[in-house]
PDB file of C-alpha atoms in Angstrom:
ATOM      1  CA  MET A   1     129.854  85.001  18.228  1.00  0.00           C
ATOM      2  CA  SER A   2     128.190  84.383  15.599  1.00  0.00           C
ATOM      3  CA  GLU A   3     124.951  85.791  13.953  1.00  0.00           C
ATOM      4  CA  PRO A   4     121.608  84.954  15.127  1.00  0.00           C
ATOM      5  CA  VAL A   5     119.512  82.647  12.696  1.00  0.00           C
ATOM      6  CA  LEU A   6     116.229  84.400  13.434  1.00  0.00           C
ATOM      7  CA  LEU A   7     116.043  88.209  14.054  1.00  0.00           C
ATOM      8  CA  VAL A   8     112.483  89.796  15.534  1.00  0.00           C
ATOM      9  CA  GLU A   9     111.536  93.304  16.075  1.00  0.00           C
ATOM     10  CA  VAL A  10     108.208  94.736  16.703  1.00  0.00           C
ATOM     11  CA  THR A  11     107.608  98.468  15.862  1.00  0.00           C
ATOM     12  CA  ASP A  12     104.416 100.304  15.853  1.00  0.00           C
ATOM     13  CA  GLY A  13     102.114  96.888  15.768  1.00  0.00           C
ATOM     14  CA  VAL A  14     104.052  95.443  12.855  1.00  0.00           C
ATOM     15  CA  ALA A  15     106.311  92.143  14.194  1.00  0.00           C
ATOM     16  CA  ARG A  16     109.174  91.766  11.472  1.00  0.00           C
ATOM     17  CA  VAL A  17     110.335  88.262  11.539  1.00  0.00           C
ATOM     18  CA  THR A  18     113.712  87.664   9.420  1.00  0.00           C
ATOM     19  CA  LEU A  19     115.100  84.494   8.738  1.00  0.00           C
ATOM     20  CA  ASN A  20     118.781  85.566   8.976  1.00  0.00           C
ATOM     21  CA  ARG A  21     120.843  83.022   7.257  1.00  0.00           C
ATOM     22  CA  PRO A  22     121.576  84.886   3.697  1.00  0.00           C
ATOM     23  CA  GLU A  23     124.711  82.764   3.077  1.00  0.00           C
ATOM     24  CA  VAL A  24     122.829  79.826   2.456  1.00  0.00           C
ATOM     25  CA  ARG A  25     119.741  81.758   0.951  1.00  0.00           C
ATOM     26  CA  ASN A  26     117.852  81.291   4.446  1.00  0.00           C
ATOM     27  CA  ALA A  27     117.813  77.506   4.235  1.00  0.00           C
ATOM     28  CA  LEU A  28     115.686  75.876   6.948  1.00  0.00           C
ATOM     29  CA  ASN A  29     118.076  74.088   9.617  1.00  0.00           C
ATOM     30  CA  LYS A  30     116.978  72.783  12.945  1.00  0.00           C
ATOM     31  CA  ALA A  31     118.203  75.806  14.664  1.00  0.00           C
ATOM     32  CA  LEU A  32     116.104  78.416  12.621  1.00  0.00           C
ATOM     33  CA  LEU A  33     113.053  76.001  12.920  1.00  0.00           C
ATOM     34  CA  ARG A  34     113.301  75.897  16.740  1.00  0.00           C
ATOM     35  CA  GLU A  35     113.742  79.432  16.737  1.00  0.00           C
ATOM     36  CA  LEU A  36     110.995  80.343  14.340  1.00  0.00           C
ATOM     37  CA  GLU A  37     108.572  78.145  16.176  1.00  0.00           C
ATOM     38  CA  ALA A  38     109.225  79.806  19.451  1.00  0.00           C
ATOM     39  CA  ALA A  39     108.954  83.531  18.160  1.00  0.00           C
ATOM     40  CA  LEU A  40     105.543  83.028  16.409  1.00  0.00           C
ATOM     41  CA  ARG A  41     104.008  81.444  19.726  1.00  0.00           C
ATOM     42  CA  ARG A  42     105.539  84.366  21.720  1.00  0.00           C
ATOM     43  CA  LEU A  43     104.522  86.831  18.883  1.00  0.00           C
ATOM     44  CA  GLU A  44     100.816  85.222  19.210  1.00  0.00           C
ATOM     45  CA  ASP A  45     100.703  86.217  22.691  1.00  0.00           C
ATOM     46  CA  ASP A  46     102.057  89.526  22.077  1.00  0.00           C
ATOM     47  CA  ALA A  47      99.365  92.402  21.946  1.00  0.00           C
ATOM     48  CA  GLY A  48     101.943  94.768  20.520  1.00  0.00           C
ATOM     49  CA  ALA A  49     102.079  92.803  17.345  1.00  0.00           C
ATOM     50  CA  ARG A  50      98.935  92.830  15.503  1.00  0.00           C
ATOM     51  CA  VAL A  51     100.399  91.755  12.174  1.00  0.00           C
ATOM     52  CA  VAL A  52     103.522  89.557  11.601  1.00  0.00           C
ATOM     53  CA  VAL A  53     105.755  89.755   8.606  1.00  0.00           C
ATOM     54  CA  LEU A  54     108.032  86.979   7.552  1.00  0.00           C
ATOM     55  CA  ARG A  55     110.997  87.542   5.335  1.00  0.00           C
ATOM     56  CA  GLY A  56     114.431  86.437   4.329  1.00  0.00           C
ATOM     57  CA  ALA A  57     117.708  88.475   4.795  1.00  0.00           C
ATOM     58  CA  GLY A  58     119.797  89.380   2.053  1.00  0.00           C
ATOM     59  CA  ASP A  59     118.725  89.994  -1.494  1.00  0.00           C
ATOM     60  CA  ARG A  60     119.225  86.374  -3.089  1.00  0.00           C
ATOM     61  CA  ALA A  61     115.976  84.671  -1.589  1.00  0.00           C
ATOM     62  CA  PHE A  62     113.310  84.648   0.783  1.00  0.00           C
ATOM     63  CA  CYS A  63     113.968  80.914   1.737  1.00  0.00           C
ATOM     64  CA  ALA A  64     115.406  78.226  -0.141  1.00  0.00           C
ATOM     65  CA  GLY A  65     113.785  75.415   1.718  1.00  0.00           C
ATOM     66  CA  ALA A  66     115.568  72.883   3.662  1.00  0.00           C
ATOM     67  CA  ASP A  67     119.195  73.232   4.368  1.00  0.00           C
ATOM     68  CA  LEU A  68     120.296  69.963   2.599  1.00  0.00           C
ATOM     69  CA  ARG A  69     124.296  70.476   3.132  1.00  0.00           C
ATOM     70  CA  ARG A  70     124.234  67.987   6.304  1.00  0.00           C
ATOM     71  CA  VAL A  71     121.333  65.944   4.869  1.00  0.00           C
ATOM     72  CA  GLY A  72     123.872  62.706   5.211  1.00  0.00           C
ATOM     73  CA  ASP A  73     124.349  63.303   9.125  1.00  0.00           C
ATOM     74  CA  ARG A  74     120.743  62.871   9.912  1.00  0.00           C
ATOM     75  CA  GLY A  75     121.093  59.319  10.208  1.00  0.00           C
ATOM     76  CA  THR A  76     117.862  57.343   9.053  1.00  0.00           C
ATOM     77  CA  THR A  77     114.908  58.509   7.274  1.00  0.00           C
ATOM     78  CA  LEU A  78     112.943  58.574  10.344  1.00  0.00           C
ATOM     79  CA  GLU A  79     115.512  60.639  12.140  1.00  0.00           C
ATOM     80  CA  ALA A  80     115.686  63.040   9.046  1.00  0.00           C
ATOM     81  CA  ARG A  81     111.916  63.414   8.916  1.00  0.00           C
ATOM     82  CA  GLU A  82     111.762  64.206  12.885  1.00  0.00           C
ATOM     83  CA  SER A  83     114.463  66.706  12.254  1.00  0.00           C
ATOM     84  CA  PHE A  84     111.963  68.563   9.883  1.00  0.00           C
ATOM     85  CA  GLY A  85     109.033  67.733  11.807  1.00  0.00           C
ATOM     86  CA  GLY A  86     108.970  71.285  13.354  1.00  0.00           C
ATOM     87  CA  LEU A  87     108.301  72.790   9.740  1.00  0.00           C
ATOM     88  CA  ALA A  88     104.903  71.073   9.628  1.00  0.00           C
ATOM     89  CA  ARG A  89     104.314  72.725  12.910  1.00  0.00           C
ATOM     90  CA  ILE A  90     105.146  76.031  12.203  1.00  0.00           C
ATOM     91  CA  LEU A  91     102.921  75.702   8.914  1.00  0.00           C
ATOM     92  CA  GLU A  92      99.924  74.621  10.570  1.00  0.00           C
ATOM     93  CA  HIS A  93     100.563  77.152  13.557  1.00  0.00           C
ATOM     94  CA  MET A  94     100.789  80.342  11.222  1.00  0.00           C
ATOM     95  CA  ALA A  95      97.519  79.040   9.532  1.00  0.00           C
ATOM     96  CA  ARG A  96      95.608  78.945  12.598  1.00  0.00           C
ATOM     97  CA  MET A  97      97.172  81.980  14.593  1.00  0.00           C
ATOM     98  CA  ARG A  98      94.922  84.947  15.228  1.00  0.00           C
ATOM     99  CA  THR A  99      97.555  87.209  14.058  1.00  0.00           C
ATOM    100  CA  PRO A 100      97.827  87.519  10.455  1.00  0.00           C
ATOM    101  CA  VAL A 101     101.119  86.688   9.067  1.00  0.00           C
ATOM    102  CA  ILE A 102     102.462  88.300   5.543  1.00  0.00           C
ATOM    103  CA  ALA A 103     105.362  86.734   3.678  1.00  0.00           C
ATOM    104  CA  GLN A 104     107.793  89.464   2.327  1.00  0.00           C
ATOM    105  CA  VAL A 105     109.020  87.024  -0.809  1.00  0.00           C
ATOM    106  CA  HIS A 106     111.730  88.205  -2.619  1.00  0.00           C
ATOM    107  CA  GLY A 107     114.021  86.095  -4.896  1.00  0.00           C
ATOM    108  CA  TYR A 108     114.053  82.359  -4.525  1.00  0.00           C
ATOM    109  CA  ALA A 109     111.238  80.729  -2.289  1.00  0.00           C
ATOM    110  CA  LEU A 110     111.275  76.964  -2.932  1.00  0.00           C
ATOM    111  CA  ALA A 111     110.109  73.670  -1.381  1.00  0.00           C
ATOM    112  CA  ALA A 112     108.240  74.400   1.789  1.00  0.00           C
ATOM    113  CA  ALA A 113     108.758  78.528   1.804  1.00  0.00           C
ATOM    114  CA  VAL A 114     105.623  78.321  -0.745  1.00  0.00           C
ATOM    115  CA  TRP A 115     103.896  75.375  -0.015  1.00  0.00           C
ATOM    116  CA  PRO A 116     100.221  76.135   0.582  1.00  0.00           C
ATOM    117  CA  ARG A 117      98.361  74.657   3.550  1.00  0.00           C
ATOM    118  CA  GLU A 118      96.046  72.881   1.563  1.00  0.00           C
ATOM    119  CA  PRO A 119      96.451  72.113  -2.291  1.00  0.00           C
ATOM    120  CA  THR A 120      93.967  74.650  -4.233  1.00  0.00           C
ATOM    121  CA  SER A 121      92.817  74.714  -7.839  1.00  0.00           C
ATOM    122  CA  TRP A 122      95.950  77.245  -8.394  1.00  0.00           C
ATOM    123  CA  TRP A 123      98.330  75.405  -7.229  1.00  0.00           C
ATOM    124  CA  PRO A 124     100.263  73.105  -9.809  1.00  0.00           C
ATOM    125  CA  GLN A 125      99.513  69.439  -9.632  1.00  0.00           C
ATOM    126  CA  THR A 126     101.920  68.220 -12.168  1.00  0.00           C
ATOM    127  CA  THR A 127     104.428  65.399 -12.236  1.00  0.00           C
ATOM    128  CA  ARG A 128     107.360  64.895 -14.446  1.00  0.00           C
ATOM    129  CA  CYS A 129     107.488  62.167 -17.065  1.00  0.00           C
ATOM    130  CA  SER A 130     110.819  59.861 -16.364  1.00  0.00           C
ATOM    131  CA  ASP A 131     111.314  59.612 -20.238  1.00  0.00           C
ATOM    132  CA  CYS A 132     111.320  63.165 -21.709  1.00  0.00           C
ATOM    133  CA  ARG A 133     111.462  65.285 -18.402  1.00  0.00           C
ATOM    134  CA  ARG A 134     108.527  67.542 -19.141  1.00  0.00           C
ATOM    135  CA  SER A 135     105.157  67.960 -17.323  1.00  0.00           C
ATOM    136  CA  ARG A 136     103.308  64.406 -17.874  1.00  0.00           C
ATOM    137  CA  SER A 137     100.785  64.643 -20.573  1.00  0.00           C
ATOM    138  CA  ALA A 138      98.693  61.850 -22.360  1.00  0.00           C
ATOM    139  CA  SER A 139     101.243  61.039 -24.774  1.00  0.00           C
ATOM    140  CA  CYS A 140     103.729  60.264 -22.181  1.00  0.00           C
ATOM    141  CA  PRO A 141     104.260  56.258 -21.808  1.00  0.00           C
TER     142      PRO A 141
END
């Protein structure tokens, strides 16, 4: 039997939710997204969970973002978008939860794993120059 992709334990008011795919740096696949969404909904209704700590298994990464290994198997662009539509729901749900959610980040935290709910002044709003590959500046063509 394979390991579960998400581990959940509640002890002394703290719910520890662990992304459990360390072999792929906890990359988000359809199964993990589905389980994470269900777990967060359950924990919000659990009076024993006063805070949720979201973390990644292993020592290399909190989360590497979307699992791109099978990106070609997702069919059309619309099908690919729908396969990760759960991530947007999860991020919106976490932002609105009555139970606080804390990310225990270590190692890599890429793509949506670090995306804020709404861009703020501290979030870098840079684009890359297609010619020099550096951050775009006034001197770029």
